[in-house]
XYZ file of C-alpha atoms in Angstrom:
555
model
C 0.054 0.032 0.069
C 1.307 3.429 -0.927
C 1.605 6.307 1.342
C 0.226 9.884 0.502
C 1.700 12.876 1.887
C 0.618 14.053 5.303
C -2.327 16.750 5.292
C -4.188 18.995 7.584
C -7.519 17.876 6.760
C -9.145 15.144 4.706
C -12.420 15.510 3.265
C -14.566 12.501 2.264
C -16.829 13.662 -0.326
C -16.600 16.089 -3.279
C -20.170 17.402 -3.353
C -21.087 21.023 -2.979
C -20.318 21.083 0.722
C -17.290 19.263 0.604
C -15.897 21.307 -2.057
C -17.170 24.442 -0.367
C -15.143 23.317 2.827
C -12.259 22.600 0.694
C -12.454 26.115 -1.098
C -12.676 27.848 2.431
C -9.978 26.025 4.007
C -7.853 26.804 0.740
C -8.321 30.547 1.224
C -7.067 30.001 4.840
C -4.136 28.247 3.624
C -4.935 24.728 5.100
C -3.330 21.835 3.375
C -6.446 19.705 2.264
C -7.130 16.458 0.488
C -10.761 15.926 -0.851
C -11.674 12.649 -2.233
C -14.822 11.315 -3.961
C -15.642 7.790 -5.316
C -17.231 9.268 -8.394
C -15.056 10.552 -11.036
C -17.684 13.107 -12.335
C -20.123 15.509 -10.884
C -23.574 13.594 -10.753
C -25.903 14.666 -13.282
C -28.998 14.168 -11.245
C -31.877 16.586 -10.709
C -30.831 17.800 -7.108
C -30.930 21.116 -5.176
C -31.928 24.353 -6.902
C -32.344 26.841 -4.444
C -29.506 28.909 -2.542
C -30.194 31.701 -0.110
C -28.427 34.802 1.063
C -26.606 32.984 3.807
C -25.138 30.487 1.108
C -24.122 33.327 -1.193
C -22.432 34.883 1.743
C -20.479 31.523 2.294
C -19.390 31.673 -1.518
C -18.212 35.246 -1.015
C -16.011 34.139 1.493
C -14.444 31.429 -0.652
C -14.078 34.021 -3.377
C -16.608 32.192 -5.841
C -20.053 34.088 -5.390
C -19.570 35.813 -8.837
C -18.763 32.570 -10.498
C -21.786 30.983 -8.927
C -23.911 33.864 -10.073
C -23.252 33.530 -13.719
C -25.214 30.363 -13.738
C -28.032 31.607 -11.207
C -31.281 33.179 -11.502
C -31.552 35.595 -8.618
C -34.425 36.916 -6.727
C -37.108 34.460 -7.715
C -40.539 34.422 -6.521
C -42.285 31.283 -4.568
C -45.978 31.025 -5.182
C -48.495 28.963 -3.305
C -51.677 27.761 -4.969
C -54.934 26.316 -3.654
C -56.511 23.331 -4.893
C -58.638 25.471 -7.137
C -55.307 27.073 -8.653
C -55.633 30.439 -6.593
C -52.391 31.845 -5.443
C -52.569 32.356 -1.648
C -49.159 33.483 -1.009
C -46.295 34.858 -3.026
C -42.834 34.901 -1.086
C -40.294 37.574 -2.399
C -38.185 38.852 0.384
C -37.242 42.505 -0.315
C -34.448 42.298 2.465
C -30.743 42.145 1.367
C -29.584 42.449 4.930
C -26.633 40.148 4.265
C -25.433 41.505 0.902
C -27.716 39.217 -1.410
C -31.206 38.102 -2.470
C -32.892 35.723 -0.130
C -34.208 33.378 -2.895
C -32.029 32.407 -5.890
C -32.214 29.172 -8.238
C -29.265 27.489 -9.828
C -28.589 23.953 -11.153
C -26.408 21.961 -8.923
C -24.345 20.304 -11.454
C -23.299 23.479 -12.887
C -22.512 24.981 -9.352
C -20.495 21.871 -8.347
C -18.447 22.335 -11.678
C -17.662 26.020 -10.498
C -16.588 24.915 -6.965
C -14.551 22.133 -8.130
C -12.657 24.618 -10.663
C -12.255 26.891 -7.458
C -9.928 24.395 -5.975
C -7.404 24.721 -8.554
C -6.587 28.190 -7.378
C -4.992 26.708 -3.942
C -1.658 24.806 -4.295
C -2.488 23.344 -0.676
C -5.685 21.645 -1.848
C -5.730 18.481 -3.939
C -8.840 16.766 -5.449
C -8.816 13.035 -5.996
C -11.760 11.781 -8.011
C -12.556 8.052 -8.361
C -11.057 7.462 -4.890
C -12.978 6.193 -1.890
C -12.448 6.179 1.981
C -12.583 2.447 3.203
C -11.064 2.468 6.513
C -10.304 5.089 9.405
C -8.889 5.135 12.652
C -8.236 8.097 14.907
C -5.916 8.942 18.038
C -5.027 11.845 20.117
C -3.112 13.721 17.212
C -4.858 12.843 14.065
C -6.519 10.289 11.816
C -5.180 7.392 9.752
C -7.276 6.812 6.428
C -7.097 3.983 3.893
C -8.086 4.997 0.466
C -9.102 2.962 -2.714
C -8.938 3.914 -6.145
C -11.199 2.832 -9.192
C -8.531 0.234 -10.043
C -8.449 -1.144 -6.545
C -5.076 0.342 -5.482
C -5.090 1.132 -1.683
C -2.996 4.020 -0.214
C -2.825 5.368 3.226
C -2.789 8.995 4.334
C -2.416 10.685 7.721
C -4.341 13.924 8.448
C -4.872 16.051 11.604
C -8.748 16.001 10.942
C -11.340 14.312 8.760
C -14.698 15.735 7.652
C -17.324 13.488 6.364
C -19.334 14.979 3.572
C -20.360 11.670 1.956
C -23.955 11.968 1.849
C -27.215 10.698 3.429
C -25.873 7.171 3.403
C -22.571 8.534 4.870
C -19.859 5.612 5.338
C -18.067 7.875 7.819
C -21.212 8.223 10.003
C -22.466 4.653 9.703
C -19.555 2.539 9.097
C -16.888 4.307 11.006
C -18.602 6.465 13.748
C -21.670 4.248 14.063
C -23.589 7.328 14.956
C -27.594 7.231 15.072
C -29.399 9.077 12.331
C -32.557 10.012 14.127
C -35.900 10.882 12.336
C -37.912 9.280 9.787
C -38.275 8.335 6.067
C -41.635 9.647 4.548
C -43.859 7.198 3.114
C -44.651 9.199 -0.112
C -42.060 9.202 -2.882
C -41.477 11.778 -5.673
C -40.644 11.697 -9.257
C -38.578 14.736 -10.328
C -38.344 15.403 -14.202
C -36.317 18.110 -15.942
C -36.833 19.385 -19.283
C -34.964 21.749 -21.355
C -36.440 24.520 -23.765
C -38.888 25.629 -21.195
C -42.456 25.591 -22.521
C -43.941 27.772 -19.769
C -43.955 31.681 -19.122
C -43.744 31.176 -15.301
C -40.464 32.639 -13.898
C -41.230 31.397 -10.673
C -41.299 28.512 -8.157
C -44.964 27.230 -7.670
C -46.124 24.996 -4.948
C -49.510 23.339 -6.203
C -51.449 22.249 -3.030
C -53.908 19.973 -5.302
C -55.088 16.707 -3.458
C -55.375 15.197 -6.806
C -51.695 15.065 -7.296
C -49.529 17.848 -5.210
C -46.684 18.990 -7.281
C -43.940 21.542 -7.756
C -43.164 23.506 -10.668
C -40.158 25.660 -11.134
C -38.134 27.416 -13.866
C -34.068 26.913 -13.858
C -31.303 28.692 -15.580
C -30.794 28.067 -19.319
C -34.384 27.136 -20.227
C -34.539 24.234 -17.815
C -38.074 23.427 -16.005
C -38.458 20.973 -13.417
C -41.679 19.398 -12.252
C -42.018 17.183 -8.975
C -44.844 14.892 -8.585
C -45.939 13.177 -5.409
C -46.407 9.484 -5.945
C -49.332 7.725 -4.432
C -49.315 4.112 -2.595
C -49.111 1.503 -5.188
C -47.219 3.484 -7.704
C -44.115 1.831 -8.747
C -41.167 4.558 -8.914
C -39.194 2.957 -11.607
C -42.362 2.539 -13.638
C -43.303 6.114 -13.282
C -40.070 7.135 -15.105
C -41.027 5.186 -18.349
C -41.617 7.730 -21.205
C -45.273 6.993 -21.588
C -45.769 7.536 -17.614
C -43.588 10.776 -17.774
C -45.627 12.256 -20.606
C -48.902 11.255 -18.663
C -47.811 13.284 -15.675
C -46.655 16.259 -17.661
C -49.908 16.242 -20.098
C -51.956 17.731 -17.421
C -49.760 20.832 -17.254
C -48.317 21.380 -20.864
C -50.170 21.595 -24.126
C -47.996 19.032 -25.926
C -45.789 16.886 -23.674
C -44.725 14.889 -26.751
C -42.231 17.832 -27.862
C -40.797 18.069 -24.381
C -37.024 16.836 -24.245
C -36.720 15.110 -20.888
C -33.034 15.276 -19.945
C -33.315 14.069 -16.300
C -35.718 12.150 -14.587
C -35.487 10.383 -10.902
C -37.473 9.057 -8.128
C -36.721 10.487 -4.636
C -37.558 9.497 -1.199
C -37.954 12.262 1.399
C -36.134 12.034 4.728
C -35.952 13.898 7.907
C -32.938 12.936 9.806
C -30.206 14.098 11.939
C -27.020 12.594 13.276
C -26.564 12.196 17.038
C -23.491 14.157 16.971
C -21.800 16.322 14.241
C -18.089 15.855 16.070
C -16.544 12.593 17.271
C -12.982 13.160 18.430
C -11.208 14.376 15.256
C -13.905 13.565 12.821
C -16.821 15.880 11.947
C -19.880 15.372 9.706
C -21.292 18.085 7.423
C -24.132 18.373 4.859
C -26.175 15.303 4.209
C -23.920 13.125 6.171
C -25.242 15.039 9.225
C -28.821 15.857 8.393
C -31.233 15.462 5.569
C -34.453 17.599 5.066
C -37.336 17.289 2.794
C -37.250 19.914 0.011
C -40.225 21.888 0.809
C -38.703 25.110 1.993
C -35.290 24.585 -0.037
C -32.907 24.431 2.712
C -31.234 21.130 2.455
C -28.006 22.332 0.846
C -28.280 25.721 2.208
C -27.911 23.998 5.863
C -25.046 21.979 4.494
C -23.241 25.300 3.575
C -24.055 26.732 6.807
C -22.007 23.672 8.228
C -19.233 24.318 5.737
C -18.657 28.140 7.059
C -19.063 27.179 10.722
C -16.738 24.293 10.589
C -14.118 25.717 8.092
C -12.852 28.588 10.054
C -12.717 26.631 13.305
C -10.443 23.916 11.839
C -8.243 26.454 10.333
C -7.960 28.511 13.480
C -7.017 25.296 15.676
C -4.537 24.172 13.121
C -2.921 27.750 13.051
C -2.777 27.807 16.984
C -5.446 30.554 17.214
C -8.226 28.516 18.806
C -8.276 25.897 21.741
C -8.529 22.501 20.061
C -11.422 21.449 22.428
C -13.680 24.100 20.935
C -14.145 21.940 17.757
C -16.973 20.827 19.741
C -18.598 23.951 19.258
C -19.409 23.099 15.736
C -22.063 20.470 17.113
C -23.348 23.156 19.591
C -23.864 25.682 17.113
C -25.186 23.761 14.406
C -27.206 20.786 15.540
C -30.203 22.513 17.136
C -30.615 24.979 13.887
C -30.350 22.021 11.546
C -33.104 20.173 13.301
C -35.265 23.310 13.637
C -34.906 23.545 9.709
C -36.043 19.957 9.525
C -38.884 20.435 11.465
C -40.117 23.506 9.645
C -39.639 21.503 6.155
C -42.017 18.707 7.914
C -44.707 21.266 8.810
C -44.558 22.785 5.170
C -44.804 19.378 3.563
C -47.823 18.321 5.809
C -49.775 21.392 4.933
C -49.064 21.655 1.465
C -49.038 18.132 0.488
C -52.478 17.261 2.013
C -54.522 14.862 -0.092
C -57.664 14.839 2.054
C -60.055 17.166 0.127
C -61.837 18.379 3.015
C -58.734 19.205 5.139
C -57.392 20.783 1.843
C -60.510 23.052 1.596
C -60.106 24.196 5.221
C -56.384 24.850 4.662
C -57.021 26.835 1.568
C -59.927 28.864 3.282
C -57.439 29.752 6.045
C -54.747 31.011 3.977
C -57.005 32.977 1.570
C -58.456 34.684 4.869
C -55.329 35.806 6.188
C -53.580 37.041 3.022
C -54.943 40.445 3.328
C -53.947 40.824 7.123
C -50.797 43.147 6.624
C -48.821 41.753 9.488
C -49.502 38.036 8.488
C -48.646 38.854 4.858
C -45.526 40.384 5.596
C -44.441 37.480 8.061
C -44.872 35.171 5.003
C -43.722 37.565 2.101
C -40.596 38.329 3.904
C -39.889 34.643 5.021
C -39.815 35.779 8.672
C -40.939 32.205 9.441
C -37.494 30.868 8.608
C -35.635 30.298 11.631
C -32.463 32.234 11.751
C -29.410 30.839 13.310
C -28.521 32.199 16.736
C -25.671 30.592 18.861
C -26.479 30.590 22.802
C -23.492 28.632 23.476
C -20.153 28.075 21.493
C -17.763 30.585 20.381
C -19.726 33.396 21.633
C -19.516 35.641 24.909
C -22.381 37.332 26.780
C -21.877 40.428 28.571
C -24.836 40.174 31.032
C -26.718 42.842 29.636
C -29.833 41.235 28.105
C -30.443 43.615 25.191
C -26.884 43.492 24.107
C -26.820 39.647 24.512
C -29.605 39.549 22.182
C -27.202 40.422 19.302
C -24.694 37.719 20.163
C -24.767 34.550 18.244
C -26.457 36.182 15.238
C -25.236 36.835 11.881
C -24.151 40.509 11.452
C -25.450 42.605 8.451
C -23.472 43.138 5.263
C -23.602 46.874 4.380
C -21.722 48.715 1.625
C -18.831 50.496 2.827
C -15.698 52.397 1.575
C -12.073 51.910 2.919
C -10.891 53.699 0.037
C -12.348 56.851 -1.155
C -14.796 56.418 -4.225
C -14.141 52.431 -4.094
C -17.790 51.010 -2.627
C -17.412 47.259 -1.444
C -19.572 44.915 0.398
C -18.604 44.765 4.065
C -17.019 41.180 3.889
C -14.923 41.971 1.048
C -13.286 44.720 3.152
C -12.528 42.759 6.492
C -11.429 39.502 4.358
C -11.245 36.065 6.158
C -10.382 37.190 9.709
C -11.994 38.208 12.933
C -13.154 41.752 12.717
C -13.487 44.236 15.522
C -15.943 46.823 14.254
C -16.238 50.161 16.499
C -18.990 52.787 15.454
C -17.745 56.250 15.752
C -15.559 55.492 18.717
C -12.290 53.975 19.266
C -13.078 50.664 21.135
C -9.295 49.875 21.574
C -8.489 53.546 23.033
C -7.735 52.269 26.396
C -6.408 48.718 25.607
C -3.241 47.309 26.755
C -0.438 46.179 24.573
C -1.237 42.742 26.032
C -4.897 42.746 24.814
C -3.677 44.331 21.340
C -1.205 41.208 21.015
C -3.892 38.830 22.115
C -6.177 40.099 19.280
C -3.540 39.696 16.885
C -2.860 36.183 17.869
C -6.822 35.607 17.337
C -6.387 36.986 13.831
C -8.512 39.958 14.487
C -8.492 43.535 12.792
C -9.905 46.469 13.989
C -12.156 48.644 11.920
C -13.781 52.028 12.865
C -16.766 52.919 10.999
C -18.120 56.466 10.524
C -20.924 58.050 8.726
C -20.078 58.825 5.150
C -17.633 61.769 4.850
C -17.160 62.261 8.759
C -13.953 62.719 10.325
C -14.834 62.323 14.041
C -11.942 60.174 15.068
C -8.651 61.849 14.361
C -6.260 59.239 15.052
C -7.834 55.847 14.903
C -6.158 52.871 16.070
C -7.582 50.580 13.356
C -8.736 50.846 9.658
C -11.186 53.537 8.761
C -14.306 52.696 6.861
C -17.287 54.831 5.685
C -20.988 53.862 5.937
C -21.924 54.475 2.465
C -25.743 53.784 2.628
C -26.079 54.821 6.238
C -26.985 51.162 7.088
C -24.400 50.847 9.978
C -25.664 54.248 11.429
C -29.299 52.711 11.688
C -28.168 49.561 12.800
C -25.907 50.744 15.758
C -28.447 53.311 16.718
C -31.172 50.680 16.912
C -29.222 48.086 18.858
C -27.493 50.493 21.060
C -23.965 49.297 21.278
C -20.721 50.913 20.398
C -18.646 47.691 18.840
C -19.177 44.363 17.864
C -16.572 41.532 17.458
C -17.627 39.531 14.094
C -16.168 36.065 13.653
C -14.809 34.779 10.157
C -18.192 33.227 9.524
C -19.673 36.783 10.084
C -21.470 35.955 13.368
C -21.280 38.388 16.283
C -19.114 36.826 18.851
C -19.493 39.747 21.373
C -20.994 43.060 21.646
C -20.788 46.084 23.955
C -20.436 49.709 25.011
C -17.230 51.562 24.662
C -16.713 51.469 28.567
C -16.874 47.625 28.639
C -14.787 46.696 25.191
C -11.520 45.975 27.019
C -12.752 43.892 29.548
C -15.042 41.844 27.279
C -12.428 41.529 24.499
C -9.922 40.448 27.152
C -12.534 37.836 28.704
C -13.099 36.517 25.114
C -9.403 36.312 24.069
C -8.743 34.328 27.344
C -11.744 32.096 26.796
C -10.736 30.898 23.217
C -7.109 31.335 22.801
C -4.771 28.448 23.552
C -2.110 29.246 26.194
C 0.946 30.617 24.558
C 3.144 27.700 25.329
C 0.475 25.318 23.834
C 0.564 26.309 20.276
C 0.510 23.027 18.352
C 3.408 21.793 16.153
C 0.991 21.073 13.469
C 0.498 24.960 13.129
C -0.573 25.510 9.436
C 0.357 28.961 8.450
C 1.347 32.239 9.937
C -0.201 35.468 10.497
C 1.517 36.932 7.362
C -0.102 34.181 5.391
C -3.661 34.874 6.586
C -3.205 38.854 5.864
C -1.713 38.195 2.344
C -4.902 36.086 1.620
C -7.169 39.107 2.199
C -6.099 40.453 -1.138
C -8.244 37.437 -2.741
C -11.387 38.864 -1.128
C -10.545 42.544 -1.704
């Protein structure tokens, strides 16, 4: 058996979550080996929806613009009653995180962009047609056995392993033997994609028809997808026969014989979550950690939240910036929210795929009666029903003030700012892939000791002082000055009544406070998360200078 060079992180599974993690690790300078047993991107009809949090993750990886080239942005979602009346149209106007909240893409095209992105990083290696067949772990790392398509085995040593190998994860089932709690839904669905879209319907439609609930949506490049519920007694494979496909489509298009079906597949919906996302030096992400029905389009988006949360933590641990035991915060921060999204998808599915005609009639009457109530309509239209991640434990720190602490553990907004006069940028592109201490019209570090400043540098944290556009309130700032171009930061800080926030690399607020408690809180946070100075691991992956230079990728 051959031996491969040692690596910091081994990723099993090169789907969208695995390749996103690899791209993020590459941007942090972490040596990464990613393997997948399939030599090609799977050409199946799979995920189609990406939200604003997902695009922010791709932005951090330097791939947002590449993904957008094959995407339709700002797509409405319409829900129809059994009598084909639209009772809700969801089109959120908010862009608080810098991107539209509802966007459609074709997963095979998106995966190709993510795989091409890996070529930017000499520290990342992609091996296709290679599968993980065995794994052991000890106190310092993992030892994996890989096998290629010719049956040749090789061994590799890594500091950490991430299982992104899907709903039937070998890492979860065969190695960690973790429970996958939840249920498999009885009803199956047939998914059909055609090109040369025959319908003028540029939106996603959920048709709540008891006769046969179905979903219909437009995809990029003239593709259209239908998803039909199958009934008990209907054989999934038989429903994929050309005559059955034409029968299903014949109710919705004038001439189904003219449609060119390019993909068709039967899917079973599952609602499951792994008992733990972290076991020693092995982590689970994406479908290996949780799977959800597609009703609210959050399956892949949940996996991309995993990717952003996990990647920076692995990088900071390997660079000696974070206590290794804080890897467990990945489970603490992601498990509950993943379960909440699954529960919401189950609720949507139960309501919208109702086959009992009387219950469907009651449902339709209820939704039609509330659509003209402004507060309820806004709740639906703006997707306020979507549970937003909020971390109450993990790598976050409360101040003891309930109002301020309500901000902690939530994602920070992404406004337009200027660091150089005349050059407007999104906030994340200015601060780059590090921690950011953002002070509003004050210098939060004015009274900081050299010891605290050294701790923040070890943490990989830069200081930014934000002011109103064209303001010069702070004459001699201790950090980088940025201007609030659209007045968004002004309104945010006024409303939240804080003077500063500490923002993590995944853009979540780690701490927040007033000017007079900045030094105390920041010192306490650094003491809680930084390894002792004499405990920086030998496997430290890169230097502060490396991280600083990589900010140029995002500028």
